[in-house]
Short mmCIF file of C-alpha atoms and ligand atoms in Angstrom, two decimals:
data_model
loop_
_atom_site.label_atom_id
_atom_site.label_comp_id
_atom_site.label_asym_id
_atom_site.label_seq_id
_atom_site.Cartn_x
_atom_site.Cartn_y
_atom_site.Cartn_z
CA MET A 23 -27.68 22.82 -30.52
CA ARG A 24 -29.55 21.12 -27.66
CA LEU A 25 -26.92 18.42 -27.61
CA ARG A 26 -24.14 20.98 -27.28
CA CYS A 27 -25.90 22.76 -24.38
CA PHE A 28 -26.35 19.45 -22.70
CA ALA A 29 -22.63 18.68 -23.12
CA ILE A 30 -21.65 22.05 -21.64
CA VAL A 31 -23.95 21.57 -18.65
CA CYS A 32 -22.45 18.12 -18.08
CA LEU A 33 -18.94 19.41 -18.29
CA CYS A 34 -19.69 22.23 -15.84
CA ALA A 35 -21.34 19.86 -13.41
CA ALA A 36 -18.41 17.45 -13.65
CA SER A 37 -15.81 20.12 -12.99
CA LEU A 38 -17.90 21.68 -10.16
CA SER A 39 -18.16 18.33 -8.44
CA ALA A 40 -14.43 17.74 -8.80
CA GLN A 41 -13.57 21.09 -7.20
CA SER A 42 -15.95 20.70 -4.29
CA GLY A 43 -16.04 16.91 -4.08
CA THR A 44 -14.02 14.39 -2.18
CA LEU A 45 -11.06 12.30 -3.27
CA ARG A 46 -13.09 9.16 -3.02
CA ASP A 47 -15.86 10.40 -5.26
CA ALA A 48 -13.38 11.74 -7.79
CA GLY A 49 -11.45 8.42 -7.82
CA ALA A 50 -14.65 6.43 -8.23
CA LYS A 51 -15.24 7.95 -11.70
CA TYR A 52 -12.07 6.12 -12.82
CA ASP A 53 -12.70 3.04 -10.76
CA ILE A 54 -9.72 4.05 -8.64
CA LEU A 55 -9.90 3.57 -4.87
CA VAL A 56 -8.28 6.36 -2.87
CA GLY A 57 -6.84 5.03 0.39
CA ALA A 58 -4.90 6.09 3.45
CA ALA A 59 -2.85 4.15 5.99
CA ALA A 60 -4.50 4.59 9.39
CA GLY A 61 -4.18 3.81 13.10
CA SER A 62 -7.04 2.81 15.35
CA HIS A 63 -5.60 4.88 18.24
CA LEU A 64 -6.26 8.01 16.20
CA LEU A 65 -9.94 7.36 15.43
CA ALA A 66 -11.02 9.02 18.67
CA ASP A 67 -9.77 12.38 17.26
CA PRO A 68 -12.81 13.82 15.47
CA GLU A 69 -10.76 15.82 12.97
CA TYR A 70 -8.83 12.68 12.03
CA SER A 71 -11.86 10.41 11.74
CA THR A 72 -14.00 12.92 9.84
CA ILE A 73 -11.44 13.30 7.11
CA LEU A 74 -10.57 9.59 6.95
CA GLY A 75 -14.25 8.59 6.82
CA SER A 76 -15.33 11.13 4.22
CA GLU A 77 -12.43 11.60 1.87
CA PHE A 78 -11.22 7.97 1.42
CA SER A 79 -12.78 4.85 -0.04
CA GLN A 80 -10.17 2.54 1.49
CA LEU A 81 -7.99 2.22 4.59
CA GLN A 82 -5.11 0.04 5.49
CA ALA A 83 -3.58 -0.54 8.92
CA GLU A 84 -0.33 1.39 9.06
CA ASN A 85 0.96 -1.08 11.70
CA GLU A 86 -1.82 -3.07 13.34
CA MET A 87 -1.93 -6.05 11.03
CA LYS A 88 1.84 -6.55 10.93
CA PHE A 89 3.13 -9.80 12.45
CA GLY A 90 4.52 -8.30 15.61
CA GLU A 91 1.33 -6.41 16.43
CA ILE A 92 -1.30 -8.93 15.47
CA HIS A 93 0.54 -12.07 16.53
CA PRO A 94 2.53 -10.86 19.59
CA ARG A 95 2.69 -14.17 21.43
CA PRO A 96 3.78 -17.67 20.37
CA ASP A 97 1.23 -20.20 19.27
CA THR A 98 1.76 -22.13 22.51
CA ASP A 99 0.26 -19.18 24.39
CA PRO A 100 -3.51 -19.51 25.04
CA ASN A 101 -3.94 -16.15 23.30
CA PRO A 102 -1.33 -15.72 20.60
CA TYR A 103 -3.16 -13.09 18.51
CA ASP A 104 -4.27 -9.54 19.25
CA PHE A 105 -6.94 -8.50 16.76
CA ALA A 106 -8.20 -5.41 18.62
CA GLY A 107 -6.53 -2.78 16.38
CA GLY A 108 -7.29 -4.52 13.12
CA ASP A 109 -10.88 -5.18 14.12
CA ALA A 110 -11.41 -1.52 15.18
CA LEU A 111 -10.14 -0.28 11.82
CA ILE A 112 -12.39 -2.74 9.97
CA ARG A 113 -15.41 -1.58 12.01
CA PHE A 114 -14.63 2.05 11.16
CA ALA A 115 -14.26 1.14 7.49
CA GLN A 116 -17.55 -0.70 7.42
CA GLN A 117 -19.32 2.21 9.08
CA HIS A 118 -17.95 4.52 6.40
CA ASN A 119 -18.41 2.29 3.39
CA MET A 120 -14.67 1.91 2.87
CA LYS A 121 -12.74 -1.08 1.66
CA VAL A 122 -9.89 -2.55 3.76
CA ARG A 123 -6.51 -3.67 2.38
CA GLY A 124 -4.36 -5.97 4.51
CA HIS A 125 -0.69 -5.20 5.30
CA THR A 126 1.36 -7.34 5.59
CA LEU A 127 1.87 -11.11 6.05
CA VAL A 128 5.56 -11.76 5.24
CA TRP A 129 8.06 -9.01 6.03
CA HIS A 130 11.47 -8.73 7.68
CA ASN A 131 10.50 -5.78 9.90
CA GLN A 132 8.17 -5.64 12.89
CA VAL A 133 8.53 -9.37 13.49
CA PRO A 134 8.09 -10.29 17.21
CA LYS A 135 10.99 -11.29 19.42
CA TRP A 136 9.40 -14.61 20.25
CA LEU A 137 9.85 -15.51 16.63
CA THR A 138 13.28 -14.02 15.89
CA GLU A 139 14.77 -15.39 19.10
CA GLY A 140 12.83 -18.64 19.20
CA ASN A 141 15.51 -20.83 17.53
CA TYR A 142 12.87 -22.46 15.44
CA SER A 143 13.76 -25.09 12.83
CA ALA A 144 12.82 -24.49 9.19
CA ALA A 145 9.94 -26.88 9.57
CA GLN A 146 8.61 -25.10 12.70
CA LEU A 147 9.02 -21.68 11.10
CA SER A 148 7.14 -22.88 8.07
CA ALA A 149 4.28 -24.19 10.25
CA ILE A 150 4.19 -20.89 12.18
CA LEU A 151 3.96 -18.83 8.97
CA HIS A 152 1.38 -21.14 7.41
CA GLY A 153 -0.73 -20.84 10.58
CA HIS A 154 -0.34 -17.07 10.66
CA ILE A 155 -1.37 -16.60 7.07
CA SER A 156 -4.35 -18.99 7.35
CA THR A 157 -5.58 -17.41 10.57
CA LEU A 158 -5.55 -13.86 9.19
CA LEU A 159 -6.96 -14.65 5.76
CA LYS A 160 -9.77 -16.76 7.24
CA ARG A 161 -10.65 -14.32 10.02
CA TYR A 162 -10.74 -11.39 7.58
CA ALA A 163 -12.25 -13.15 4.58
CA LEU A 164 -14.98 -10.86 3.11
CA LYS A 165 -13.65 -8.00 5.25
CA VAL A 166 -10.17 -7.49 3.73
CA TYR A 167 -10.40 -7.62 -0.03
CA ALA A 168 -6.68 -7.55 -0.81
CA TRP A 169 -3.43 -8.35 1.04
CA ASP A 170 0.22 -7.41 0.73
CA VAL A 171 1.25 -11.04 1.06
CA VAL A 172 4.97 -10.40 0.81
CA ASN A 173 6.61 -7.05 1.43
CA GLU A 174 10.10 -5.93 0.40
CA ALA A 175 11.67 -9.28 -0.41
CA PHE A 176 14.29 -7.86 -2.82
CA VAL A 177 17.19 -5.50 -2.30
CA ALA A 178 18.16 -2.70 -4.66
CA GLY A 179 20.57 -4.88 -6.68
CA GLY A 180 17.70 -7.27 -7.53
CA THR A 181 18.86 -10.12 -5.34
CA MET A 182 16.77 -11.68 -2.52
CA ARG A 183 16.85 -9.91 0.83
CA HIS A 184 18.23 -11.95 3.66
CA THR A 185 15.38 -12.26 6.14
CA ILE A 186 14.16 -14.71 8.75
CA TRP A 187 11.80 -16.15 6.17
CA TYR A 188 14.41 -16.48 3.47
CA ASP A 189 17.43 -17.77 5.31
CA GLN A 190 17.25 -17.77 9.09
CA PRO A 191 16.67 -20.67 8.68
CA GLY A 192 14.13 -20.16 6.00
CA ILE A 193 10.63 -21.57 5.81
CA GLY A 194 11.88 -24.72 4.20
CA ALA A 195 10.43 -24.11 0.76
CA GLY A 196 13.66 -24.12 -1.17
CA ALA A 197 15.76 -21.50 -2.92
CA GLY A 198 15.09 -18.19 -4.69
CA THR A 199 11.49 -17.00 -4.78
CA LYS A 200 10.11 -20.34 -3.56
CA TYR A 201 9.21 -19.05 -0.15
CA ILE A 202 7.30 -16.14 -1.71
CA GLU A 203 5.38 -18.58 -3.91
CA GLN A 204 4.63 -20.69 -0.85
CA ALA A 205 3.19 -17.69 1.00
CA PHE A 206 0.94 -16.78 -1.93
CA ARG A 207 -0.31 -20.38 -2.18
CA TRP A 208 -1.14 -20.54 1.53
CA ALA A 209 -2.97 -17.17 1.34
CA HIS A 210 -4.99 -18.28 -1.68
CA GLU A 211 -5.90 -21.56 -0.02
CA ALA A 212 -7.18 -19.75 3.09
CA ASP A 213 -9.18 -17.08 1.18
CA PRO A 214 -9.63 -17.79 -2.53
CA ASP A 215 -11.42 -14.47 -3.00
CA ALA A 216 -8.69 -12.22 -1.64
CA LYS A 217 -6.54 -10.29 -4.15
CA LEU A 218 -2.95 -11.09 -3.41
CA PHE A 219 -0.17 -8.56 -3.92
CA TYR A 220 3.64 -8.37 -3.80
CA ASN A 221 4.60 -4.92 -2.48
CA ASP A 222 7.97 -3.11 -2.49
CA PHE A 223 9.70 0.33 -2.42
CA ASP A 224 12.08 1.90 -5.00
CA ALA A 225 10.63 -0.42 -7.57
CA GLU A 226 8.49 2.30 -9.27
CA GLU A 227 11.06 2.87 -12.02
CA LEU A 228 12.70 0.45 -14.42
CA ASN A 229 15.67 -0.72 -12.33
CA LYS A 230 17.33 -3.87 -11.09
CA LYS A 231 14.82 -4.32 -8.26
CA SER A 232 11.76 -3.92 -10.52
CA ASP A 233 13.39 -6.20 -13.07
CA ALA A 234 13.70 -8.90 -10.47
CA ILE A 235 10.12 -8.46 -9.36
CA TYR A 236 8.98 -8.53 -12.97
CA ARG A 237 10.87 -11.81 -13.58
CA MET A 238 9.20 -13.32 -10.55
CA ALA A 239 5.77 -12.03 -11.53
CA LYS A 240 6.11 -13.40 -15.06
CA ASP A 241 7.18 -16.76 -13.76
CA PHE A 242 4.32 -16.82 -11.22
CA LYS A 243 1.75 -15.96 -13.89
CA LYS A 244 3.12 -18.59 -16.19
CA ARG A 245 2.92 -21.31 -13.55
CA GLY A 246 -0.39 -20.26 -12.05
CA VAL A 247 0.92 -18.99 -8.67
CA PRO A 248 -1.98 -16.90 -7.31
CA LEU A 249 -0.50 -13.41 -7.71
CA ASN A 250 -3.06 -10.72 -8.54
CA GLY A 251 -1.10 -7.52 -8.40
CA ILE A 252 1.90 -5.42 -7.59
CA GLY A 253 2.06 -2.69 -4.95
CA PHE A 254 4.38 0.19 -5.64
CA GLN A 255 4.96 1.87 -2.29
CA THR A 256 5.95 5.27 -3.80
CA HIS A 257 7.83 6.80 -0.86
CA ILE A 258 9.51 9.50 -2.91
CA THR A 259 11.13 12.92 -2.88
CA LEU A 260 10.97 15.83 -5.29
CA ASN A 261 13.74 14.17 -7.29
CA PHE A 262 11.04 11.99 -8.73
CA SER A 263 9.70 15.05 -10.62
CA SER A 264 12.14 14.49 -13.53
CA PRO A 265 10.29 13.57 -16.73
CA HIS A 266 12.69 10.67 -17.16
CA LYS A 267 11.72 9.13 -13.84
CA LEU A 268 7.99 9.63 -14.42
CA LYS A 269 8.25 8.05 -17.86
CA SER A 270 10.18 5.13 -16.44
CA HIS A 271 7.46 4.63 -13.84
CA ALA A 272 4.76 4.63 -16.51
CA LYS A 273 6.71 2.07 -18.59
CA ASN A 274 7.33 -0.13 -15.60
CA MET A 275 3.61 -0.15 -14.65
CA ARG A 276 2.76 -0.99 -18.25
CA ARG A 277 4.88 -4.10 -18.30
CA PHE A 278 3.33 -5.43 -15.10
CA ALA A 279 -0.18 -4.51 -16.43
CA GLN A 280 0.60 -6.49 -19.57
CA LEU A 281 1.05 -9.60 -17.42
CA GLY A 282 -2.56 -9.17 -16.37
CA LEU A 283 -1.70 -7.77 -12.96
CA GLU A 284 -3.47 -5.04 -11.04
CA ILE A 285 -1.38 -2.05 -10.02
CA HIS A 286 -1.71 -0.42 -6.58
CA MET A 287 0.14 2.67 -5.46
CA THR A 288 0.17 1.65 -1.86
CA GLU A 289 2.15 3.98 0.40
CA ILE A 290 2.54 7.30 -1.37
CA ASP A 291 4.20 10.14 0.39
CA ILE A 292 6.44 12.88 -1.00
CA ARG A 293 8.80 14.09 1.67
CA LEU A 294 10.15 17.62 1.69
CA PRO A 295 13.18 19.31 3.27
CA ASP A 296 11.07 22.30 4.49
CA ALA A 297 7.55 23.66 4.56
CA SER A 298 8.10 26.61 2.19
CA PRO A 299 5.44 27.64 -0.32
CA ALA A 300 7.80 26.69 -3.11
CA SER A 301 8.31 23.16 -1.75
CA PHE A 302 4.52 22.77 -1.29
CA ALA A 303 3.96 23.87 -4.88
CA ALA A 304 6.55 21.42 -6.24
CA GLN A 305 5.07 18.67 -4.08
CA ALA A 306 1.59 19.47 -5.44
CA LYS A 307 2.82 19.22 -8.97
CA LEU A 308 4.45 15.85 -8.34
CA TYR A 309 1.39 14.49 -6.51
CA GLY A 310 -0.55 15.58 -9.59
CA GLU A 311 1.82 13.69 -11.90
CA ILE A 312 1.63 10.54 -9.85
CA THR A 313 -2.14 10.73 -9.89
CA LYS A 314 -2.10 11.21 -13.65
CA LEU A 315 0.07 8.09 -14.08
CA CYS A 316 -2.52 6.07 -12.19
CA VAL A 317 -5.42 7.55 -14.14
CA GLN A 318 -3.66 6.83 -17.47
CA GLN A 319 -2.86 3.21 -16.62
CA HIS A 320 -6.17 1.40 -16.66
CA SER A 321 -4.82 -1.40 -14.45
CA CYS A 322 -4.01 1.08 -11.64
CA LYS A 323 -6.83 0.64 -9.17
CA LEU A 324 -5.51 2.26 -6.02
CA LEU A 325 -3.94 5.57 -5.01
CA GLN A 326 -3.14 5.31 -1.33
CA THR A 327 -1.10 7.69 0.81
CA TRP A 328 0.83 6.56 3.89
CA GLY A 329 -1.29 8.45 6.40
CA PHE A 330 -3.01 11.65 5.27
CA THR A 331 -1.99 14.38 7.70
CA ASP A 332 1.49 15.66 8.41
CA LYS A 333 0.47 15.48 12.09
CA HIS A 334 0.79 11.70 11.98
CA SER A 335 3.46 10.57 9.49
CA TRP A 336 6.35 8.18 9.81
CA ILE A 337 8.62 10.48 7.78
CA PRO A 338 10.10 12.83 10.39
CA GLY A 339 10.98 9.82 12.60
CA PHE A 340 12.64 7.87 9.79
CA TYR A 341 14.12 10.62 7.71
CA PRO A 342 15.37 13.28 10.19
CA GLY A 343 15.03 16.78 8.86
CA GLN A 344 12.43 15.84 6.34
CA GLY A 345 8.63 15.76 6.53
CA TRP A 346 5.47 17.52 5.24
CA ALA A 347 4.88 14.55 2.98
CA LEU A 348 1.13 14.21 2.90
CA LEU A 349 -2.08 15.94 1.65
CA TRP A 350 -3.21 17.63 4.86
CA ASP A 351 -0.92 19.69 7.10
CA GLU A 352 -0.39 19.25 10.89
CA LYS A 353 -3.55 21.31 11.52
CA TYR A 354 -5.68 19.24 9.21
CA GLN A 355 -5.75 21.95 6.58
CA LYS A 356 -5.71 20.83 2.91
CA LYS A 357 -2.39 21.50 1.24
CA PRO A 358 -1.84 22.40 -2.42
CA ALA A 359 -1.07 18.69 -2.97
CA TYR A 360 -4.64 17.78 -2.03
CA GLU A 361 -6.03 20.12 -4.67
CA ALA A 362 -3.60 18.73 -7.25
CA VAL A 363 -4.72 15.14 -6.71
CA LEU A 364 -8.38 16.14 -6.77
CA GLU A 365 -7.86 18.12 -9.96
CA LYS A 366 -6.11 15.25 -11.75
CA LEU A 367 -8.86 12.89 -10.68
CA GLY A 368 -11.40 15.42 -11.94
CA ARG A 369 -10.26 15.46 -15.50
C1 XIL B 19 6.15 2.07 8.80
C2 XIL B 19 5.09 2.79 9.70
O1 XIL B 19 4.61 3.89 9.04
C3 XIL B 19 5.74 3.22 11.01
O2 XIL B 19 4.77 3.71 11.91
C4 XIL B 19 6.46 2.00 11.64
O3 XIL B 19 7.15 2.41 12.81
C5 XIL B 19 7.47 1.38 10.64
O4 XIL B 19 6.77 1.02 9.46
N1 XIL B 19 7.24 0.35 4.12
C6 XIL B 19 6.14 -0.38 4.61
C7 XIL B 19 5.46 0.12 5.79
O5 XIL B 19 5.75 -1.35 3.98
O6 XIL B 19 4.88 -0.91 6.56
C8 XIL B 19 6.29 1.02 6.64
O7 XIL B 19 5.44 1.54 7.67
C9 XIL B 19 6.95 2.08 5.80
C10 XIL B 19 7.81 1.49 4.76
#
């Protein structure tokens, strides 16, 4: 009898704290970090910084650690790097007991002109990338616990994307996924404690792109290439609500987990065509399903949204006519999606 009362009290306390608690506290019960992409220029807004610092256990620079922003001048310049934005975000994270995830070392976008127009040879490009990776991993060792080492290296059909690193003229490491392997090896050399991730979009489901990533991951694990996890960006629409897609996502995560890899949901947003109550309700349901998939997959250690307020989201700029993709609205009010995530983390 006493035991039963005790159990009931515990259950009530648990559900109370989930309702009134924060995302970060709710996630902690499952050993899941709850993160948001952030920008240092927004930290001065008290509404922004209060939510970021209290609701999330991790942040990631939305832009400020990308090559073009953090390494805006050539290595021949006396001051090739600009760490101001990244450092400010790290300071904020430390003050609020948050982890920092690094994004991203090798990507085809947001690469500076000095690099794309520099006519570098493969050997020079290789040296530049090696220096870039070593500099960042060493500077941020102990401060950035995980990195998206390579971002979006495959296209939808499962073949390699043509990028400056792959073929213009390439970093000189050879064919196929060799340049990716090289980047992971350089990152591991510079900071052996950092968790190293491959990150991509539209690879959540079983499809040609996720098959290609899986083949690479299996090969890397077999040969001891230092790959620790896979980031699923999860930029999705309400189409993803179909049970078939959700099941496919669960299966896909499972096969990567079985390779011994950690799973991170790195850039979640669910864009909508309008801000109607019906759309918000459908969005909340899907956010809940995505959260549940992470909770149910024990290797899933991060749920991170790409921003957190509809006031600052990349979606309207990149997908004209769409938006309202995040957990807080433009006025920093919690949306039904927020409650859905909290509820699924509370169970
Ligand atoms: C986006 C940022 O949100 C925008 O502010 C920027 O203008 C372009 O990049 N996949 C990624 C992210 O890995 O780095 C992208 O971020 C969104 C898609």
